Coordinates of C-alpha atoms in Angstrom, one line a residue:
Chain A
M6 CA -25.8 38.4 -149.4
N7 CA -28.4 39.3 -146.7
K8 CA -31.3 41.1 -148.5
G9 CA -33.4 41.1 -145.6
I10 CA -37.0 40.0 -145.9
S11 CA -39.9 43.0 -146.2
F12 CA -42.3 44.1 -143.9
T13 CA -45.1 41.8 -145.4
Q14 CA -43.0 39.2 -145.7
A15 CA -42.2 39.4 -141.9
F16 CA -45.5 40.1 -140.7
F17 CA -47.0 36.5 -142.6
T18 CA -43.6 34.6 -141.5
L19 CA -44.6 35.8 -137.7
L20 CA -48.4 35.0 -138.2
K21 CA -48.2 31.5 -139.7
R22 CA -45.0 30.8 -137.2
D23 CA -47.9 31.7 -134.6
L24 CA -51.0 29.4 -136.4
K25 CA -48.9 26.5 -136.5
I26 CA -47.7 26.3 -133.3
A27 CA -51.1 27.0 -131.6
I28 CA -52.7 24.2 -133.9
R29 CA -50.1 21.4 -132.6
H30 CA -51.4 22.8 -129.3
K31 CA -54.6 22.3 -129.3
G32 CA -55.5 23.0 -126.5
D33 CA -54.5 26.6 -126.6
I34 CA -57.2 26.8 -129.0
F35 CA -60.1 24.7 -127.0
N36 CA -59.6 25.9 -123.4
P37 CA -60.5 29.5 -123.8
L38 CA -63.6 28.0 -125.6
L39 CA -64.5 25.4 -123.1
F40 CA -64.3 28.1 -120.4
F41 CA -66.7 30.2 -122.2
I42 CA -68.8 27.8 -122.6
L43 CA -68.8 26.6 -119.2
V44 CA -69.1 30.4 -117.3
V45 CA -72.3 31.0 -119.8
T46 CA -73.6 27.7 -118.5
L47 CA -72.9 28.5 -115.1
F48 CA -75.4 31.7 -114.7
P49 CA -78.8 29.4 -115.9
L50 CA -77.7 27.5 -113.0
G51 CA -77.2 30.6 -110.5
I52 CA -79.8 32.7 -111.5
G53 CA -82.7 30.3 -112.5
P54 CA -84.0 29.6 -115.7
E55 CA -86.5 31.6 -116.5
P56 CA -86.9 32.6 -120.2
Q57 CA -87.5 36.6 -119.3
V58 CA -84.7 37.3 -116.6
L59 CA -82.3 35.0 -119.3
T60 CA -83.2 37.5 -122.0
R61 CA -82.4 40.1 -120.1
V62 CA -79.3 39.7 -118.7
A63 CA -77.6 37.2 -121.8
P64 CA -75.9 40.3 -123.7
G65 CA -74.0 41.1 -120.4
I66 CA -73.4 37.5 -119.8
I67 CA -72.4 36.4 -123.0
W68 CA -70.2 39.5 -123.3
V69 CA -68.7 39.1 -119.7
A70 CA -67.6 35.4 -120.3
A71 CA -65.7 36.5 -123.5
L72 CA -63.8 39.3 -121.4
L73 CA -62.8 36.4 -119.3
A74 CA -62.1 34.1 -122.0
S75 CA -59.7 36.2 -123.6
M76 CA -58.0 37.4 -120.3
L77 CA -57.3 33.8 -119.7
S78 CA -55.9 32.9 -123.3
L79 CA -53.8 36.1 -123.2
E80 CA -51.8 34.7 -120.8
R81 CA -50.1 32.5 -123.4
L82 CA -49.9 35.2 -125.9
F83 CA -45.8 35.5 -125.3
K84 CA -45.3 33.3 -122.5
A85 CA -43.7 30.4 -124.5
D86 CA -41.4 32.7 -126.4
F87 CA -40.4 34.4 -123.4
A88 CA -39.6 31.2 -122.1
D89 CA -37.7 29.8 -124.7
G90 CA -36.0 32.9 -125.6
S91 CA -37.5 33.4 -129.4
L92 CA -38.7 36.7 -128.1
E93 CA -35.8 38.0 -127.6
Q94 CA -34.4 37.2 -131.0
M95 CA -37.8 39.1 -132.2
L96 CA -36.8 41.6 -130.5
L97 CA -33.3 41.9 -131.6
S98 CA -34.7 41.4 -135.5
P99 CA -34.4 44.4 -137.9
Q100 CA -38.0 44.6 -138.5
P101 CA -40.1 47.0 -136.7
L102 CA -41.6 45.7 -133.0
S103 CA -45.2 46.8 -133.0
L104 CA -45.4 45.0 -136.7
M105 CA -44.1 41.5 -135.2
V106 CA -46.7 42.5 -132.4
L107 CA -49.5 42.8 -134.6
A108 CA -48.7 39.8 -136.2
K109 CA -49.1 37.7 -132.9
V110 CA -51.7 39.6 -131.5
L111 CA -53.5 38.7 -134.8
A112 CA -52.6 34.9 -134.5
H113 CA -53.9 35.1 -131.2
W114 CA -57.5 36.7 -132.0
L115 CA -57.8 34.3 -135.1
L116 CA -57.4 31.5 -132.8
T117 CA -59.2 32.5 -129.6
G118 CA -61.8 35.5 -131.0
V119 CA -63.0 34.3 -133.9
P120 CA -63.7 30.7 -132.5
L121 CA -65.5 32.7 -129.8
I122 CA -67.6 34.5 -132.2
L123 CA -68.4 31.4 -133.8
V124 CA -69.8 29.7 -130.9
A125 CA -71.9 33.0 -128.7
P126 CA -75.2 32.9 -131.2
L127 CA -75.5 29.3 -130.0
L128 CA -74.8 30.2 -126.4
A129 CA -77.3 32.6 -127.2
V130 CA -79.8 30.6 -128.2
L131 CA -79.7 28.6 -125.3
L132 CA -79.9 32.5 -123.0
H133 CA -82.9 33.0 -125.1
L134 CA -81.4 36.2 -126.5
E135 CA -84.1 38.5 -128.1
A136 CA -84.3 37.7 -132.0
N137 CA -83.5 40.4 -133.2
S138 CA -80.1 41.5 -131.2
Y139 CA -78.6 38.3 -132.8
G140 CA -76.7 40.7 -135.7
A141 CA -75.6 43.1 -132.9
L142 CA -74.3 40.4 -130.7
M143 CA -72.3 39.1 -133.6
A144 CA -71.3 43.0 -135.0
T145 CA -70.0 43.7 -131.7
L146 CA -68.2 40.6 -131.1
A147 CA -66.7 41.0 -134.0
L148 CA -65.5 44.5 -133.8
G149 CA -65.1 44.0 -130.0
T150 CA -63.0 41.0 -129.6
P151 CA -59.7 42.5 -131.1
V152 CA -59.8 45.3 -129.0
L153 CA -59.9 42.9 -126.0
S154 CA -56.7 40.7 -127.6
L155 CA -55.1 44.4 -128.3
L156 CA -55.8 45.8 -124.8
G157 CA -55.2 42.7 -123.2
A158 CA -51.4 42.6 -125.1
I159 CA -50.5 45.3 -123.0
G160 CA -50.7 44.1 -119.8
V161 CA -49.7 40.5 -120.7
A162 CA -46.5 42.4 -122.1
L163 CA -45.9 44.0 -118.8
T164 CA -46.4 40.8 -116.6
V165 CA -44.6 38.3 -119.0
G166 CA -41.0 38.8 -117.2
L167 CA -43.2 38.2 -113.2
R168 CA -43.6 35.1 -111.7
K169 CA -46.8 35.8 -110.2
G170 CA -48.9 37.7 -113.3
G171 CA -51.8 35.9 -113.5
V172 CA -53.6 37.8 -110.8
L173 CA -52.2 40.9 -111.6
L174 CA -52.9 40.8 -115.6
S175 CA -56.7 40.9 -114.2
L176 CA -56.2 44.2 -112.2
L177 CA -54.4 45.7 -115.1
I178 CA -56.8 45.0 -118.0
L179 CA -60.2 44.4 -117.0
P180 CA -60.2 47.8 -116.3
L181 CA -59.3 48.8 -120.0
Y182 CA -62.2 46.1 -121.1
I183 CA -65.2 48.0 -119.0
P184 CA -65.6 50.5 -122.2
V185 CA -66.0 47.7 -124.5
L186 CA -68.2 46.0 -122.3
I187 CA -70.5 49.3 -121.7
F188 CA -70.8 50.3 -125.6
A189 CA -71.0 46.6 -126.7
T190 CA -73.6 45.6 -123.8
S191 CA -76.0 48.8 -124.7
A192 CA -75.8 48.0 -128.5
I193 CA -77.4 44.6 -128.1
D194 CA -79.9 46.0 -125.8
A195 CA -81.0 48.8 -128.1
A196 CA -81.1 46.1 -131.1
G197 CA -83.5 44.1 -128.9
L198 CA -85.7 47.1 -128.4
N199 CA -85.4 47.8 -132.5
L200 CA -83.6 50.8 -131.7
P201 CA -80.8 52.2 -134.1
Y202 CA -77.8 50.9 -132.6
S203 CA -75.2 52.0 -135.4
G204 CA -73.9 54.8 -132.9
H205 CA -72.6 52.4 -130.8
L206 CA -70.9 50.3 -133.2
A207 CA -69.1 53.5 -134.3
I208 CA -67.9 54.1 -131.2
I209 CA -66.4 50.3 -130.8
G210 CA -65.1 50.5 -134.1
A211 CA -63.4 53.7 -133.1
M212 CA -62.0 52.2 -130.1
L213 CA -60.6 49.0 -132.5
V214 CA -59.0 51.3 -135.1
G215 CA -57.4 53.7 -132.1
S216 CA -55.9 50.2 -130.5
L217 CA -54.6 49.0 -133.8
I218 CA -52.5 52.0 -134.2
L219 CA -51.5 52.9 -131.0
A220 CA -51.7 49.9 -129.0
P221 CA -48.5 47.6 -130.7
F222 CA -46.0 50.9 -129.2
A223 CA -47.7 50.1 -126.2
I224 CA -47.0 46.1 -126.7
G225 CA -43.8 46.9 -127.9
A226 CA -42.3 49.5 -125.3
S227 CA -43.9 46.9 -122.5
L228 CA -41.7 43.8 -124.1
R229 CA -38.9 45.7 -123.8
V230 CA -39.4 46.9 -120.6
S231 CA -40.1 42.7 -119.6
T232 CA -37.3 41.2 -121.5
N233 CA -34.2 43.9 -120.4
Chain B
M9 CA -33.7 76.8 -119.5
W10 CA -33.9 73.2 -119.9
K11 CA -30.7 73.1 -118.9
W12 CA -31.4 74.6 -115.5
L13 CA -34.0 72.4 -115.1
H14 CA -32.5 69.4 -116.1
S15 CA -30.1 70.2 -113.3
Y16 CA -32.9 68.9 -110.9
A17 CA -32.9 65.3 -112.2
D18 CA -30.0 64.7 -110.2
P19 CA -31.1 62.8 -106.8
Q20 CA -29.9 64.6 -104.5
K21 CA -30.7 68.4 -105.8
A22 CA -34.1 67.2 -106.2
Y23 CA -33.7 65.9 -102.4
N24 CA -33.0 69.4 -101.1
L25 CA -35.4 71.3 -103.8
S26 CA -38.4 69.2 -102.2
G27 CA -37.1 69.9 -98.8
R28 CA -37.3 73.2 -99.4
L29 CA -40.5 73.5 -101.0
L30 CA -42.0 71.2 -98.5
P31 CA -42.7 73.8 -95.8
W32 CA -44.5 76.0 -98.1
F33 CA -46.7 73.5 -99.6
A34 CA -47.7 72.0 -96.2
T35 CA -48.3 75.5 -94.8
L36 CA -50.3 76.8 -97.4
A37 CA -52.5 73.7 -97.6
I38 CA -53.5 73.7 -94.2
G39 CA -54.2 77.2 -94.3
F40 CA -56.5 76.9 -97.3
I41 CA -58.2 73.7 -96.4
G42 CA -58.5 75.3 -93.0
V43 CA -60.1 78.4 -94.6
G44 CA -62.2 77.0 -97.4
S45 CA -63.9 73.7 -95.4
I46 CA -64.8 76.1 -92.1
W47 CA -65.9 78.9 -94.4
G48 CA -67.6 76.3 -96.6
L49 CA -69.1 74.3 -93.6
L50 CA -70.1 76.7 -90.6
F51 CA -70.8 80.0 -93.0
A52 CA -71.6 79.6 -96.6
P53 CA -75.2 79.8 -96.5
V54 CA -77.8 76.9 -97.1
D55 CA -78.9 75.7 -100.4
Y56 CA -82.6 75.9 -100.7
Q57 CA -83.0 72.3 -102.3
Q58 CA -80.6 70.4 -100.9
G59 CA -80.5 72.1 -97.5
D60 CA -77.3 71.6 -95.6
S61 CA -76.4 68.2 -97.0
Y62 CA -74.8 69.9 -100.1
R63 CA -71.8 70.9 -97.5
I64 CA -70.3 68.0 -98.8
I65 CA -69.6 69.3 -101.8
F66 CA -66.7 71.1 -100.3
I67 CA -64.9 68.0 -99.9
H68 CA -66.4 65.8 -102.6
V69 CA -65.7 68.6 -105.6
P70 CA -61.8 68.9 -104.8
A71 CA -61.4 65.4 -103.7
A72 CA -63.0 64.5 -107.3
S73 CA -61.3 66.8 -109.5
M74 CA -57.7 66.2 -107.9
S75 CA -58.1 62.8 -108.3
M76 CA -58.3 63.5 -111.9
S77 CA -55.3 65.9 -111.8
A78 CA -53.3 63.8 -110.1
Y79 CA -53.6 61.1 -112.6
M80 CA -52.5 63.2 -115.1
A81 CA -49.2 64.4 -113.0
M82 CA -48.1 61.1 -112.5
A83 CA -49.0 60.0 -116.5
T84 CA -46.6 63.1 -117.1
S85 CA -44.3 62.2 -115.0
A86 CA -43.9 59.0 -116.2
F87 CA -44.0 59.7 -119.9
I88 CA -41.1 62.2 -118.7
G89 CA -39.4 59.2 -117.2
L90 CA -40.0 57.1 -120.0
V91 CA -39.1 59.5 -123.1
W92 CA -36.2 61.3 -121.1
Q93 CA -34.9 58.4 -119.1
I94 CA -34.9 60.8 -115.8
K95 CA -34.9 58.5 -112.7
S96 CA -36.7 61.6 -110.7
A97 CA -39.8 61.6 -112.8
D98 CA -40.2 58.1 -112.4
W99 CA -40.3 58.7 -108.2
A100 CA -42.5 61.1 -108.7
A101 CA -44.6 58.8 -110.3
A102 CA -44.4 55.9 -107.9
A103 CA -44.7 59.0 -105.1
I104 CA -48.0 60.3 -106.4
A105 CA -49.8 56.9 -107.3
P106 CA -50.9 55.8 -103.6
I107 CA -52.1 59.6 -102.7
G108 CA -54.3 59.8 -105.9
A109 CA -55.5 56.5 -105.3
V110 CA -56.9 57.3 -101.6
V111 CA -58.4 60.9 -103.2
T112 CA -60.1 58.7 -105.6
F113 CA -61.5 56.7 -102.7
I114 CA -62.5 59.6 -100.6
A115 CA -64.4 61.4 -103.6
L116 CA -66.0 57.9 -104.4
I117 CA -67.1 57.6 -100.5
T118 CA -68.2 61.3 -100.0
G119 CA -70.0 60.8 -103.1
A120 CA -71.9 57.9 -102.0
A121 CA -72.4 59.8 -98.8
W122 CA -73.5 62.7 -100.9
G123 CA -76.1 60.4 -103.5
K124 CA -77.8 58.8 -100.2
P125 CA -79.8 62.0 -99.2
M126 CA -79.8 63.1 -102.6
W127 CA -80.8 60.6 -104.7
G128 CA -82.0 58.3 -102.4
T129 CA -79.2 55.5 -103.0
W130 CA -75.5 55.2 -101.9
W131 CA -74.5 54.3 -105.7
V132 CA -76.3 54.0 -109.1
W133 CA -74.0 52.6 -112.2
D134 CA -73.9 55.8 -113.8
A135 CA -71.0 56.8 -116.4
R136 CA -69.4 59.3 -113.8
L137 CA -69.6 57.0 -111.0
T138 CA -67.8 54.2 -113.0
S139 CA -65.5 56.2 -115.1
E140 CA -64.1 57.3 -111.3
L141 CA -64.2 53.6 -110.0
V142 CA -62.6 52.8 -113.2
L143 CA -59.9 55.3 -112.3
L144 CA -59.8 54.0 -108.9
F145 CA -58.9 50.5 -110.4
L146 CA -56.1 52.0 -112.5
Y147 CA -54.7 53.3 -110.0
L148 CA -54.6 50.1 -107.8
G149 CA -53.2 48.5 -111.3
V150 CA -50.3 51.2 -111.2
I151 CA -49.8 50.7 -107.3
S152 CA -49.6 46.7 -107.7
L153 CA -47.6 47.1 -110.7
Y154 CA -44.9 49.2 -109.4
A155 CA -45.0 46.9 -106.0
S156 CA -44.2 43.1 -108.2
F157 CA -41.1 44.2 -109.8
E158 CA -37.8 43.5 -107.7
D159 CA -35.9 45.8 -109.8
K160 CA -37.6 49.2 -109.5
V161 CA -36.2 50.5 -112.7
L162 CA -38.3 48.4 -114.4
A163 CA -41.1 48.7 -112.3
A164 CA -41.2 52.6 -112.9
R165 CA -40.8 51.7 -116.5
A166 CA -43.6 48.9 -116.5
A167 CA -46.4 51.4 -114.6
G168 CA -45.3 54.1 -116.5
I169 CA -46.7 52.6 -119.2
L170 CA -49.8 51.5 -117.8
A171 CA -50.2 54.9 -116.0
I172 CA -50.1 56.5 -119.6
V173 CA -52.2 53.7 -121.5
G174 CA -54.7 54.8 -118.8
V175 CA -54.7 58.3 -119.5
I176 CA -57.7 57.9 -122.0
N177 CA -60.1 57.2 -119.1
I178 CA -59.4 60.7 -117.6
P179 CA -61.6 62.6 -120.8
I180 CA -64.1 60.0 -120.3
I181 CA -64.6 61.3 -116.5
K182 CA -64.6 64.8 -117.4
Y183 CA -67.4 64.7 -119.9
S184 CA -68.9 61.8 -118.8
V185 CA -72.1 64.0 -117.4
E186 CA -72.3 66.1 -120.9
W187 CA -71.8 62.8 -123.3
W188 CA -74.9 60.9 -121.5
N189 CA -77.6 61.6 -119.5
S190 CA -76.3 61.2 -116.1
L191 CA -78.1 61.0 -112.6
H192 CA -74.8 63.2 -111.4
Q193 CA -75.0 66.5 -112.2
P194 CA -73.1 68.5 -114.8
A195 CA -70.1 70.8 -114.0
T196 CA -71.3 73.7 -112.0
I197 CA -67.6 75.5 -112.0
K198 CA -66.7 77.2 -115.5
I199 CA -63.8 78.4 -116.4
T200 CA -64.5 80.4 -119.6
E201 CA -67.9 81.3 -119.2
K202 CA -69.9 82.3 -115.6
S203 CA -70.0 79.6 -113.0
S204 CA -73.9 78.8 -112.2
M205 CA -73.0 78.2 -108.6
A206 CA -73.6 81.6 -105.4
P207 CA -70.5 83.4 -105.2
E208 CA -70.7 82.7 -101.4
M209 CA -70.8 78.6 -102.3
L210 CA -68.1 79.0 -105.0
Y211 CA -65.6 80.6 -103.1
P212 CA -65.3 78.6 -100.5
L213 CA -65.5 75.5 -102.6
L214 CA -62.1 77.3 -105.2
I215 CA -60.3 77.9 -102.1
N216 CA -60.7 74.0 -101.0
I217 CA -60.2 73.0 -104.6
F218 CA -56.5 74.7 -104.2
G219 CA -56.2 73.7 -101.2
F220 CA -56.4 69.7 -101.7
G221 CA -53.9 70.5 -104.9
L222 CA -51.5 72.1 -102.2
M223 CA -52.1 69.0 -100.1
I224 CA -51.5 66.0 -102.7
G225 CA -48.4 68.6 -103.5
A226 CA -47.1 68.4 -100.3
I227 CA -47.9 64.5 -99.3
T228 CA -46.4 64.0 -103.2
L229 CA -43.1 65.9 -101.6
I230 CA -42.8 63.7 -98.5
R231 CA -43.5 60.4 -100.4
F232 CA -40.8 61.4 -103.5
R233 CA -38.2 62.4 -100.8
A234 CA -38.6 58.9 -99.3
E235 CA -38.6 57.7 -102.0
I236 CA -35.5 58.9 -103.4
L237 CA -33.8 57.9 -100.2
A238 CA -34.7 54.7 -100.7
R239 CA -33.5 54.3 -104.1
N240 CA -30.1 56.0 -103.4
G241 CA -29.2 54.1 -100.2
M242 CA -26.1 53.3 -101.2
R243 CA -24.8 56.8 -102.4
P244 CA -22.6 58.6 -100.6
W245 CA -24.6 61.5 -99.9
V246 CA -27.9 59.4 -98.9
R247 CA -25.1 58.0 -96.1
E248 CA -23.6 61.1 -95.0
L249 CA -27.6 62.1 -94.0
A250 CA -27.8 59.0 -92.2
Q251 CA -24.8 59.6 -90.4
A252 CA -25.5 63.8 -89.7
E253 CA -29.2 62.2 -88.5
G254 CA -27.2 59.5 -85.9
V255 CA -28.0 56.2 -88.2
K256 CA -24.9 53.6 -87.7

């Protein structure tokens, strides 16, 4: 009678469930986005509105704000499921844990990473980003934000059982974010100078592929530790 | 061989073994660092370009290379602890982490002190320096994650996963001077080919690197023994030990 469901079915069921939950709590989508916009607005006020200065620092500001927004939004990735016990049900289910974790991370990225990518060009206009850097900005964000979600999920999975996990989370995952930040901003800078930046993109792509393969296992192992 | 090695996973045996090894490590470390530092700081020739300020190399290079080795040692123990569920390995990883953090800090501070006369600045945001700073953050992350769990069995597993994920940074530090145009000089000590360094300078440096390794080993053993006692406080052999020491 119980034939079980295929991996694809399990993956899409969980993805749909997470998307549905998030859409019913719209704050989960909009708060990180608002945070992203607010942080970016703070910089011109803090360092002065001269266009030359802003042009120079725009890639860095957008990327740092994206890192922080992604980190803040990640905190909720496993929290609710951990609190109401559905996470434990997922750990007990016959489907492989890394598959389900991947579905959850994908849902998270669709809800927080994609809006961020869509808003970024608007903010880039506000910061007077070099006209020929837009392609690089979009490409690095598209390749880089999934890496942020995947790496960040490891840290979240490690701290989900802790009450004071928030501050610890930044200590755990921001160092892991640094390589993405370095290559993304140098790609945008190179594009601004009309230099080729496909090498940087290739490295970020390699990071994406690497973390896509390895991170789900680390996340799964961390969840097993946290829920013990 | 594995059977023989496995018996040292037992806390009491590990405690006794590390107690027996400790004097060797400690004496050799003091000897090597003493010889290497006195030779390097007093008798090694003056560098024709950098003058006497190059002598900080005898602290900086051992600290920097050992900061990476200590991380690998910690990650390896964490891996053994995770895969084969050997608690002693988890305790060893927990024992190494703060030592590695301090050595990394020493490497950064001595590097800054060396950078000031040579490059004219304390700090540059260059690949080697930045990745070493990231290493310090990784150590601090592992330490604070281990500290924030009440249940130390869980704490060791969680910190172990983080330590293993952080291993990705080690090759980045190692090859950063070759991959990027860096202000930091490339490696001068090479294992497979001739080192680009005068032997009178190289030997004290190698002695000091070895001495630093032994010193980290010695401090790790002390901390490892303390960690075993702390985690096994309710075991009869620890109680007997405490009673023998006169603790009530």
